[in-house]
Coordinates of C-alpha atoms in Angstrom, one line a residue:
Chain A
X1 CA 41.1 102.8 130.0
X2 CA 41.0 104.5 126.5
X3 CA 41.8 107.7 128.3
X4 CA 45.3 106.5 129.2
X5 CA 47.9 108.0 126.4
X6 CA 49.4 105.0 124.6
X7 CA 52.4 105.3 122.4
X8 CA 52.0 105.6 119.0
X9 CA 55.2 102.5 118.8
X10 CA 52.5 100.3 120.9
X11 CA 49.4 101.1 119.0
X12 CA 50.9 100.2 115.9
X13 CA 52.0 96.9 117.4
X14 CA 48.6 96.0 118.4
X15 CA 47.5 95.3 114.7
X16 CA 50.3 92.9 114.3
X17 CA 49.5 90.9 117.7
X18 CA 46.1 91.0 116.5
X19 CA 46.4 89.3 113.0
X20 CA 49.2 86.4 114.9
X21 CA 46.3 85.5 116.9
X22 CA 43.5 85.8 114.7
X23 CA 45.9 83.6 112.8
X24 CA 46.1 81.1 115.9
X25 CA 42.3 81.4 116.9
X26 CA 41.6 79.8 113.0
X27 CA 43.6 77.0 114.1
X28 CA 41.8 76.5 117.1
X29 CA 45.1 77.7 119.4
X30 CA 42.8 78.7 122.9
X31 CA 46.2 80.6 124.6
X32 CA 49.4 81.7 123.8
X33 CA 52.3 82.8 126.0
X34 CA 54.4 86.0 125.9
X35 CA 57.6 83.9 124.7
X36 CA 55.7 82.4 121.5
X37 CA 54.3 85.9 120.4
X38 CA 57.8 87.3 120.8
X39 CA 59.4 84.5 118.7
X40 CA 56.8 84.1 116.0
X41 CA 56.4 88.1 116.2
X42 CA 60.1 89.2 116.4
X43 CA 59.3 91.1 119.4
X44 CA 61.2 91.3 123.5
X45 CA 58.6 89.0 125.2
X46 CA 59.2 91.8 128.3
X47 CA 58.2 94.3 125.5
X48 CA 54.9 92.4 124.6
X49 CA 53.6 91.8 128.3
X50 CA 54.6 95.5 129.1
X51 CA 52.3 96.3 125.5
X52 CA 49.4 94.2 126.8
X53 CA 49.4 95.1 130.2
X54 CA 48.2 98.9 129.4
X55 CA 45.0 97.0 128.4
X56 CA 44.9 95.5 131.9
X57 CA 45.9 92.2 133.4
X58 CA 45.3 89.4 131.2
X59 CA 48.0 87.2 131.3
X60 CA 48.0 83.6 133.7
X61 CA 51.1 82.8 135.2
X62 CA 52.1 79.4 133.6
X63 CA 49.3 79.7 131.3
X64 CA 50.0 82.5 128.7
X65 CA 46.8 85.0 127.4
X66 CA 43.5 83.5 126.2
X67 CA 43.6 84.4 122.7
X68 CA 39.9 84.9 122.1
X69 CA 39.7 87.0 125.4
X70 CA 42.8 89.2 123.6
X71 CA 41.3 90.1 120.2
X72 CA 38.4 91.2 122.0
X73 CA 40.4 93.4 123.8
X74 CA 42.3 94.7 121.3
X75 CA 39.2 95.1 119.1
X76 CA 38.1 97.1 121.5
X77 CA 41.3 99.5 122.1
X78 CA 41.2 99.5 118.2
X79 CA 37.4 100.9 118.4
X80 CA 36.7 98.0 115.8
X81 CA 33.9 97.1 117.6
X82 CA 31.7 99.8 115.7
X83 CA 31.8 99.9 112.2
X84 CA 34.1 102.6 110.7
X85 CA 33.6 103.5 107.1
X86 CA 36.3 104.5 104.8
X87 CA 37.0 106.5 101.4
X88 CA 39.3 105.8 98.6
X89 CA 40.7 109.0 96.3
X90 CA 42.9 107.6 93.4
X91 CA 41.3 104.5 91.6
X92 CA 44.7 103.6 89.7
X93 CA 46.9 100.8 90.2
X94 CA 47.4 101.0 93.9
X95 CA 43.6 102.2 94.9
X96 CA 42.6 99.0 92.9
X97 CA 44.8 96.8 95.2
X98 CA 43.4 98.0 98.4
X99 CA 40.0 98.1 97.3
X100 CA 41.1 94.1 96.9
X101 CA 41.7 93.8 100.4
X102 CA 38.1 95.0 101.5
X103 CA 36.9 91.2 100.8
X104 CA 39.6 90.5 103.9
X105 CA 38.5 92.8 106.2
X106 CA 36.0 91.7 108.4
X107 CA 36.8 94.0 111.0
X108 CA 34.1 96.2 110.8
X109 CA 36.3 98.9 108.8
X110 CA 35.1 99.0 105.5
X111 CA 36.0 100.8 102.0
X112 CA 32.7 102.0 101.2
X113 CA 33.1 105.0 98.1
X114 CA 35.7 105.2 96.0
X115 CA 36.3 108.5 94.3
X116 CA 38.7 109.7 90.9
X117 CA 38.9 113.4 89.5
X118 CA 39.7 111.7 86.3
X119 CA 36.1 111.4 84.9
X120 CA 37.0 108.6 82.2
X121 CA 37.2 106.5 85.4
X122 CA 34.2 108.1 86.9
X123 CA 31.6 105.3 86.8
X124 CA 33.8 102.2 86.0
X125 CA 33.7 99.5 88.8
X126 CA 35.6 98.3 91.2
X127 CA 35.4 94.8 93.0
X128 CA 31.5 96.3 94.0
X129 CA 31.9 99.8 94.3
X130 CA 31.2 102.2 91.4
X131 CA 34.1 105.1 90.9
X132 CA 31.9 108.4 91.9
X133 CA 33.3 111.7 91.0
X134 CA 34.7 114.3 93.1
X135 CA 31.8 116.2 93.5
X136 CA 30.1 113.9 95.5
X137 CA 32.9 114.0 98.0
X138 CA 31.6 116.0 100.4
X139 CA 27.6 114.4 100.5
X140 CA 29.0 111.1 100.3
X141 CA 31.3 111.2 103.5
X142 CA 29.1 113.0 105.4
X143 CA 26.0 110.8 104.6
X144 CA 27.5 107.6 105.5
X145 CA 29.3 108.7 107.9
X146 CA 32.5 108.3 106.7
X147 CA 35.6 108.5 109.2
X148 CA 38.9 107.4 107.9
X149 CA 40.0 108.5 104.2
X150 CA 42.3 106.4 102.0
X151 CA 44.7 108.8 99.3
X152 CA 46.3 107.0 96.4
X153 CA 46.5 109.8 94.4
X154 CA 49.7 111.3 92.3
X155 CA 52.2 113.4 94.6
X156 CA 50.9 116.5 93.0
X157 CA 46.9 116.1 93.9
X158 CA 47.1 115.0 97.2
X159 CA 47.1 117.9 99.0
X160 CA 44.2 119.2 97.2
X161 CA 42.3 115.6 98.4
X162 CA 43.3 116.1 101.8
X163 CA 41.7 119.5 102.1
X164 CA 38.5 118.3 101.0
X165 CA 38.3 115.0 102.9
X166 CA 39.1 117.1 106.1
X167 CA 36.3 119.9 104.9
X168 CA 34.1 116.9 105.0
X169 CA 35.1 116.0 108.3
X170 CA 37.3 113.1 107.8
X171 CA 39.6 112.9 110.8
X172 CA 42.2 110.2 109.9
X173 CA 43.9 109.7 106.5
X174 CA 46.4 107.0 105.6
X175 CA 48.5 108.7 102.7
X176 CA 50.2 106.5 99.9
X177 CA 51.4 109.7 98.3
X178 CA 55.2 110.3 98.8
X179 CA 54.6 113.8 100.1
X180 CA 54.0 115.3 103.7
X181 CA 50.1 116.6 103.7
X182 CA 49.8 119.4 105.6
X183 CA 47.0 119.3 107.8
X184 CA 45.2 120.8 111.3
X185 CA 46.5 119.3 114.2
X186 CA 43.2 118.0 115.0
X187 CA 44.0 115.1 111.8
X188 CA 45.6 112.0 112.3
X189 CA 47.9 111.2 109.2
X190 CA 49.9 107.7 109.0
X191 CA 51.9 107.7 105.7
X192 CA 52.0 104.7 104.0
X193 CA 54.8 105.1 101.5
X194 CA 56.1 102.2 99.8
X195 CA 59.7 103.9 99.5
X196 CA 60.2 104.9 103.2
X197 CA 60.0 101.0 103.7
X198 CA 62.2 100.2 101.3
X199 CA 65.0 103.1 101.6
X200 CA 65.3 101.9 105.8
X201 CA 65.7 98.0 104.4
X202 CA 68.6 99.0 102.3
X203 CA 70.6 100.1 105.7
X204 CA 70.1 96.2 106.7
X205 CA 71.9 95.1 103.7
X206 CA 75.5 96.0 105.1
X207 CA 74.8 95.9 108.8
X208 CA 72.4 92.8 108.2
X209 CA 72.7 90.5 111.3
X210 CA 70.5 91.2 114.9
X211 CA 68.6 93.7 115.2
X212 CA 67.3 95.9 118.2
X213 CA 64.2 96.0 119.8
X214 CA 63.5 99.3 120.9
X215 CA 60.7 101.3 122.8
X216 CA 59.9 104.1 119.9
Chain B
X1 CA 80.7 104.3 112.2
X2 CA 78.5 101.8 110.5
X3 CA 79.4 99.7 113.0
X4 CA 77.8 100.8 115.8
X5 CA 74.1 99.7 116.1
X6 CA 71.6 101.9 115.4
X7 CA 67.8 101.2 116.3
X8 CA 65.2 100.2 114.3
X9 CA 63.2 103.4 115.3
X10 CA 65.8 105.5 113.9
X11 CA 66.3 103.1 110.8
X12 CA 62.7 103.9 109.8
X13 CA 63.2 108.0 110.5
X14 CA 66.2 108.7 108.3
X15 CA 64.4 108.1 105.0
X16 CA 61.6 110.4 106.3
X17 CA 64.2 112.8 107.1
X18 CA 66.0 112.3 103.5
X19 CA 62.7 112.9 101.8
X20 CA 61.9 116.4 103.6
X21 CA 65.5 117.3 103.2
X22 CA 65.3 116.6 99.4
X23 CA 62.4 118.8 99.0
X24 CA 64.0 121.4 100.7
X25 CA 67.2 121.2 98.8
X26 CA 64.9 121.2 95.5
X27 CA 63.8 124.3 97.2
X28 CA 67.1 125.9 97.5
X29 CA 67.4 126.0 101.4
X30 CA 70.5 125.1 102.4
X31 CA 69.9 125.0 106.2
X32 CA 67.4 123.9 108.6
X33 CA 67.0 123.5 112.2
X34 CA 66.0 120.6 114.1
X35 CA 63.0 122.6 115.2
X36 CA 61.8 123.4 111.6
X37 CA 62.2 119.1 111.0
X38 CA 60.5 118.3 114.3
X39 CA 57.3 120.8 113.3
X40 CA 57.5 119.4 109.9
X41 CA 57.9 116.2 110.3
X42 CA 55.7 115.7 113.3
X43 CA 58.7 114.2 115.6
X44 CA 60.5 115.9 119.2
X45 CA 63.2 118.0 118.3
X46 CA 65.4 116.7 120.5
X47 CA 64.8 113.5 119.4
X48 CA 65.5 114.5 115.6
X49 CA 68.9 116.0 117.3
X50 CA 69.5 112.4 119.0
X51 CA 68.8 110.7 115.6
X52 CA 71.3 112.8 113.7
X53 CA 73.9 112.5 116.1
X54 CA 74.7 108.9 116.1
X55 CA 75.9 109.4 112.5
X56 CA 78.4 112.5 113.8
X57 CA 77.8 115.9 115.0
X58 CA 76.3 117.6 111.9
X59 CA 74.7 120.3 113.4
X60 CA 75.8 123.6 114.2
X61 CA 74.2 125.9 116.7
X62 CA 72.3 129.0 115.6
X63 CA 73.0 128.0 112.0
X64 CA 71.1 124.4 111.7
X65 CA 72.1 121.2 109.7
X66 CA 73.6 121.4 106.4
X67 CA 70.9 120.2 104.0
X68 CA 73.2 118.8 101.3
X69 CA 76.0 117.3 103.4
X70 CA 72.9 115.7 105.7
X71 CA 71.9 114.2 102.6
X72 CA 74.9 112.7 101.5
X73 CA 75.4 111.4 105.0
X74 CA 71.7 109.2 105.6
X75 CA 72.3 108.2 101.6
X76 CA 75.7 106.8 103.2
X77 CA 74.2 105.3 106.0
X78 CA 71.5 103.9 104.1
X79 CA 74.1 102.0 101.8
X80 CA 72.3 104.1 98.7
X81 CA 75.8 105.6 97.6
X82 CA 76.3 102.2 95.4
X83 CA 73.0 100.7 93.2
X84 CA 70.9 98.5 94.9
X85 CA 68.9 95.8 92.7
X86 CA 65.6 94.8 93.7
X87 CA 63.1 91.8 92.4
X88 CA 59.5 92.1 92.7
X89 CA 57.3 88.8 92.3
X90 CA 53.6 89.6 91.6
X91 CA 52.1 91.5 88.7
X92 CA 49.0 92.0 89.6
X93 CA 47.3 96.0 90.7
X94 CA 49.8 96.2 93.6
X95 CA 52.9 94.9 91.3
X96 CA 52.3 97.8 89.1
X97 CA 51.6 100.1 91.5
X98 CA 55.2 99.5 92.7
X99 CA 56.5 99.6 89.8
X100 CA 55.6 102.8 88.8
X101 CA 57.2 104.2 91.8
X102 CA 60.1 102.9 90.1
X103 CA 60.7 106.6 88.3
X104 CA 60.6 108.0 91.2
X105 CA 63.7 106.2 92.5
X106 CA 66.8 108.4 91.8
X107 CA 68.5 106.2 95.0
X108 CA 70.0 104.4 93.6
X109 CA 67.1 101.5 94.7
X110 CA 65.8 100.1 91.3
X111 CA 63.3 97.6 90.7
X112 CA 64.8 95.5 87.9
X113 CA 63.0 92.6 87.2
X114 CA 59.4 91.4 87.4
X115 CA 58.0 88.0 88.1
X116 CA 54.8 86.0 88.1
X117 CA 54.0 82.5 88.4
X118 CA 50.7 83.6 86.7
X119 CA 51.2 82.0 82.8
X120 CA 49.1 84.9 81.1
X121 CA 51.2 87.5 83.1
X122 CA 54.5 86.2 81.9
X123 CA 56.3 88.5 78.6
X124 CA 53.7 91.3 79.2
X125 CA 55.4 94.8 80.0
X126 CA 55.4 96.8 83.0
X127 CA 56.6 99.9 82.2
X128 CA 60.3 98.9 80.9
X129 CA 60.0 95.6 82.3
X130 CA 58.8 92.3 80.9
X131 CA 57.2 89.9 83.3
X132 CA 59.2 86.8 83.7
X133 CA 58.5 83.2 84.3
X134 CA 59.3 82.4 88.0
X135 CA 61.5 79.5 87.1
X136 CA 64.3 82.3 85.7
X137 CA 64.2 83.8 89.3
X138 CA 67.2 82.1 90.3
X139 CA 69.4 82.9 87.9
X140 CA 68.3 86.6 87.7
X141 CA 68.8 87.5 90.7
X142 CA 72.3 86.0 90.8
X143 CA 73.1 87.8 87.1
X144 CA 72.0 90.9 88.6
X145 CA 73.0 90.8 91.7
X146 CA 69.7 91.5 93.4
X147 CA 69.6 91.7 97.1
X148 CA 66.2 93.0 97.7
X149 CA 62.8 91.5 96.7
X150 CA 59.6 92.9 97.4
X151 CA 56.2 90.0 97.7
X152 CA 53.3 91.0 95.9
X153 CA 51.6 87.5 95.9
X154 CA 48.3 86.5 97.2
X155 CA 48.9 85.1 100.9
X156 CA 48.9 81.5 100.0
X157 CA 51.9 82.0 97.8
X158 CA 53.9 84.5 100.0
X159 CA 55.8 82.2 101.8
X160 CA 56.7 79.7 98.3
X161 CA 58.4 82.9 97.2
X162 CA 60.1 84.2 100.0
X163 CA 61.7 80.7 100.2
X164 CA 62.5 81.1 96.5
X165 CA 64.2 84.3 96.6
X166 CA 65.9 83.0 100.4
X167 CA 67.3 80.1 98.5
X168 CA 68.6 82.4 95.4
X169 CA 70.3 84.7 98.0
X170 CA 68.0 87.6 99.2
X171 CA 68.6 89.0 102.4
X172 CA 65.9 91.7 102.6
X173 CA 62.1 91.0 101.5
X174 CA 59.7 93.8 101.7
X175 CA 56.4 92.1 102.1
X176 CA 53.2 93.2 101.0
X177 CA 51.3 89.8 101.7
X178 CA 49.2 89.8 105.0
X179 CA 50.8 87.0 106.3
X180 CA 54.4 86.4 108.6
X181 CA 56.4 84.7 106.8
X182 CA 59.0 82.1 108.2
X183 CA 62.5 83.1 107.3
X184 CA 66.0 82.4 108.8
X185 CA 67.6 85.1 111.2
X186 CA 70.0 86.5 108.6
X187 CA 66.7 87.3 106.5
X188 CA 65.5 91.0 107.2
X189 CA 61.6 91.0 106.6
X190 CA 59.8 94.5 106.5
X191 CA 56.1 94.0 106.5
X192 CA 54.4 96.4 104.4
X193 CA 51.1 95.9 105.4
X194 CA 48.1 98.4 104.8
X195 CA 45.9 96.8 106.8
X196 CA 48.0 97.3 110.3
X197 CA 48.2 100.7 108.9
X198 CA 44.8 101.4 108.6
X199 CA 43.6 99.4 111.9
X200 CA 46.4 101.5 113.9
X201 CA 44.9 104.6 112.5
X202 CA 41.0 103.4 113.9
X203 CA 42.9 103.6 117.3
X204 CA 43.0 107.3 117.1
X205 CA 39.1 108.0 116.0
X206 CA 38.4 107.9 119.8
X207 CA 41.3 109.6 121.0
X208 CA 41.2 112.2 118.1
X209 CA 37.7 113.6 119.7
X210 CA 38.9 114.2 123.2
X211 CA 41.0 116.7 122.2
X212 CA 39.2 117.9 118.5
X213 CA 36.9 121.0 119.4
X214 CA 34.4 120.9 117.0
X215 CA 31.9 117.8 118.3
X216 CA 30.0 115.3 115.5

């Protein structure tokens, strides 16, 4: 199953379906059909059972998807069912907000060191982790096994971090820096930049009305 | 040409396009091929040549894209060649963080005005802004003609806001709160969530090993 090459569009829609029905599972919803996902979701119902059918069949005519069969699934395709530990670089501003969202995630993917080159902030806490200097980069990823590495670092340092997370062997980086990292082929990067997001909403401001739904 | 609909897809390219282009122009290059893009930027060639070409046929063979006049043409597109007001309601780490991209916004795209229901928060100073009291939201964003807000509230007040800045006129909300919030059609909502970010990224742990040759 995980050997089949999914799009990158679909894989970053799985996330979203997730959350809607982790959403529905608190409130006790036991199945949910195509058409409500795509409504509550903003997503071609055609588009969402073609998206969950890579997984395999789990849709019932009439009935919809079992939601607590589906996050299972999807926890699964997300490798989520292992723990994956992450690193932070950059304890300013924005590393302190995502270190906040650690108390939501309970799925198994974890901010577990937080680094800063800046030494007054070496040592000062955040929510429970302690800011370790950049030193300890290296030991620190590679004795707990760290996997996915976090850059909120100014534009001007992050290409520096990267190198040294991928020395360590860190294979996926999300990158809050507003620059293009480069980086061996073998390394996943997902940039996460705040301005990309809002630059592509000011096109909606003339156009406004419907929008497309499109493959990728 | 505005009027013809382009995808969302592309939508969310062109500002990853504009930002390369920029730092090539700050470089001095005044061309570029839509190979050099698609090995920079990660993205097919042709597809980069498909993108460009709903907005007119730029390029010119054996020469490349114009750097400046592709510039001017996505800021067009992207409605950037007039000013663009933007609220943003929630000062807390990731307010701030925001915020301080806020220099780095020559787009025309300016955060103006800061809000928080929190009382404490209210008349302190983020960078050249002073938090204000949310019950002056209204009538700021109609003085200033403000037409995108960006939510950085805890989740249980993301959707109270959204309504808030609905009701005073908003059309596009950037949202930074894990929730979906319920908004009419002509609303455009962009959900700026890291966590979808980083759980899309877990996806490729497994993957990434197939094809990475050097084994854990």
């Amino acid at each position: 199953m995980k050997s089949e090459k999914i799009s990158e569009a679909v894989v970053r829609r799985l996330p979203i379906y997730w959350r809607y029905l982790s959403e529905l599972q608190r409130r006790e919803v036991s199945t949910v059909s195509s058409q409500e996902l795509g409504q509550k979701l903003d997503l071609n119902p055609a588009q969402i059972r073609k998206d969950l059918a890579y997984f395999g069949d789990f849709g019932r005519k009439g009935i919809g998807y079992d939601v607590a069969y589906l996050i299972e699934k999807i926890r699964h395709i997300l490798n989520l069912d292992q723990q994956i530990n992450v690193v932070l670089v950059g304890a300013g501003n924005l590393g302190h907000a995502l270190s906040n969202y650690n108390a939501y995630l309970k799925e198994n993917l974890k901010i577990v060191a937080v680094f800063d080159a800046y030494e007054p902030k070496v040592g000062t806490q955040i929510n429970t982790l302690k800011v370790q200097p950049m030193d300890e980069l290296y030991d620190t990823i590679k004795n707990h096994n760290i996997r996915i590495g976090i850059i909120t670092v100014p534009e001007y340092e992050a290409q520096q971090v990267a190198n040294q997370l991928i020395e360590a062997g860190i294979a996926a980086i999300l990158n809050f820096a507003p620059i293009i990292l480069k980086t061996p082929p073998h390394v996943r990067i997902h940039a996460a930049d705040f301005t990309t997001e809002m630059l592509s909403l000011a096109y909606y401001l003339e156009e406004g009305k419907e929008d497309s739904t499109d493959g990728e």
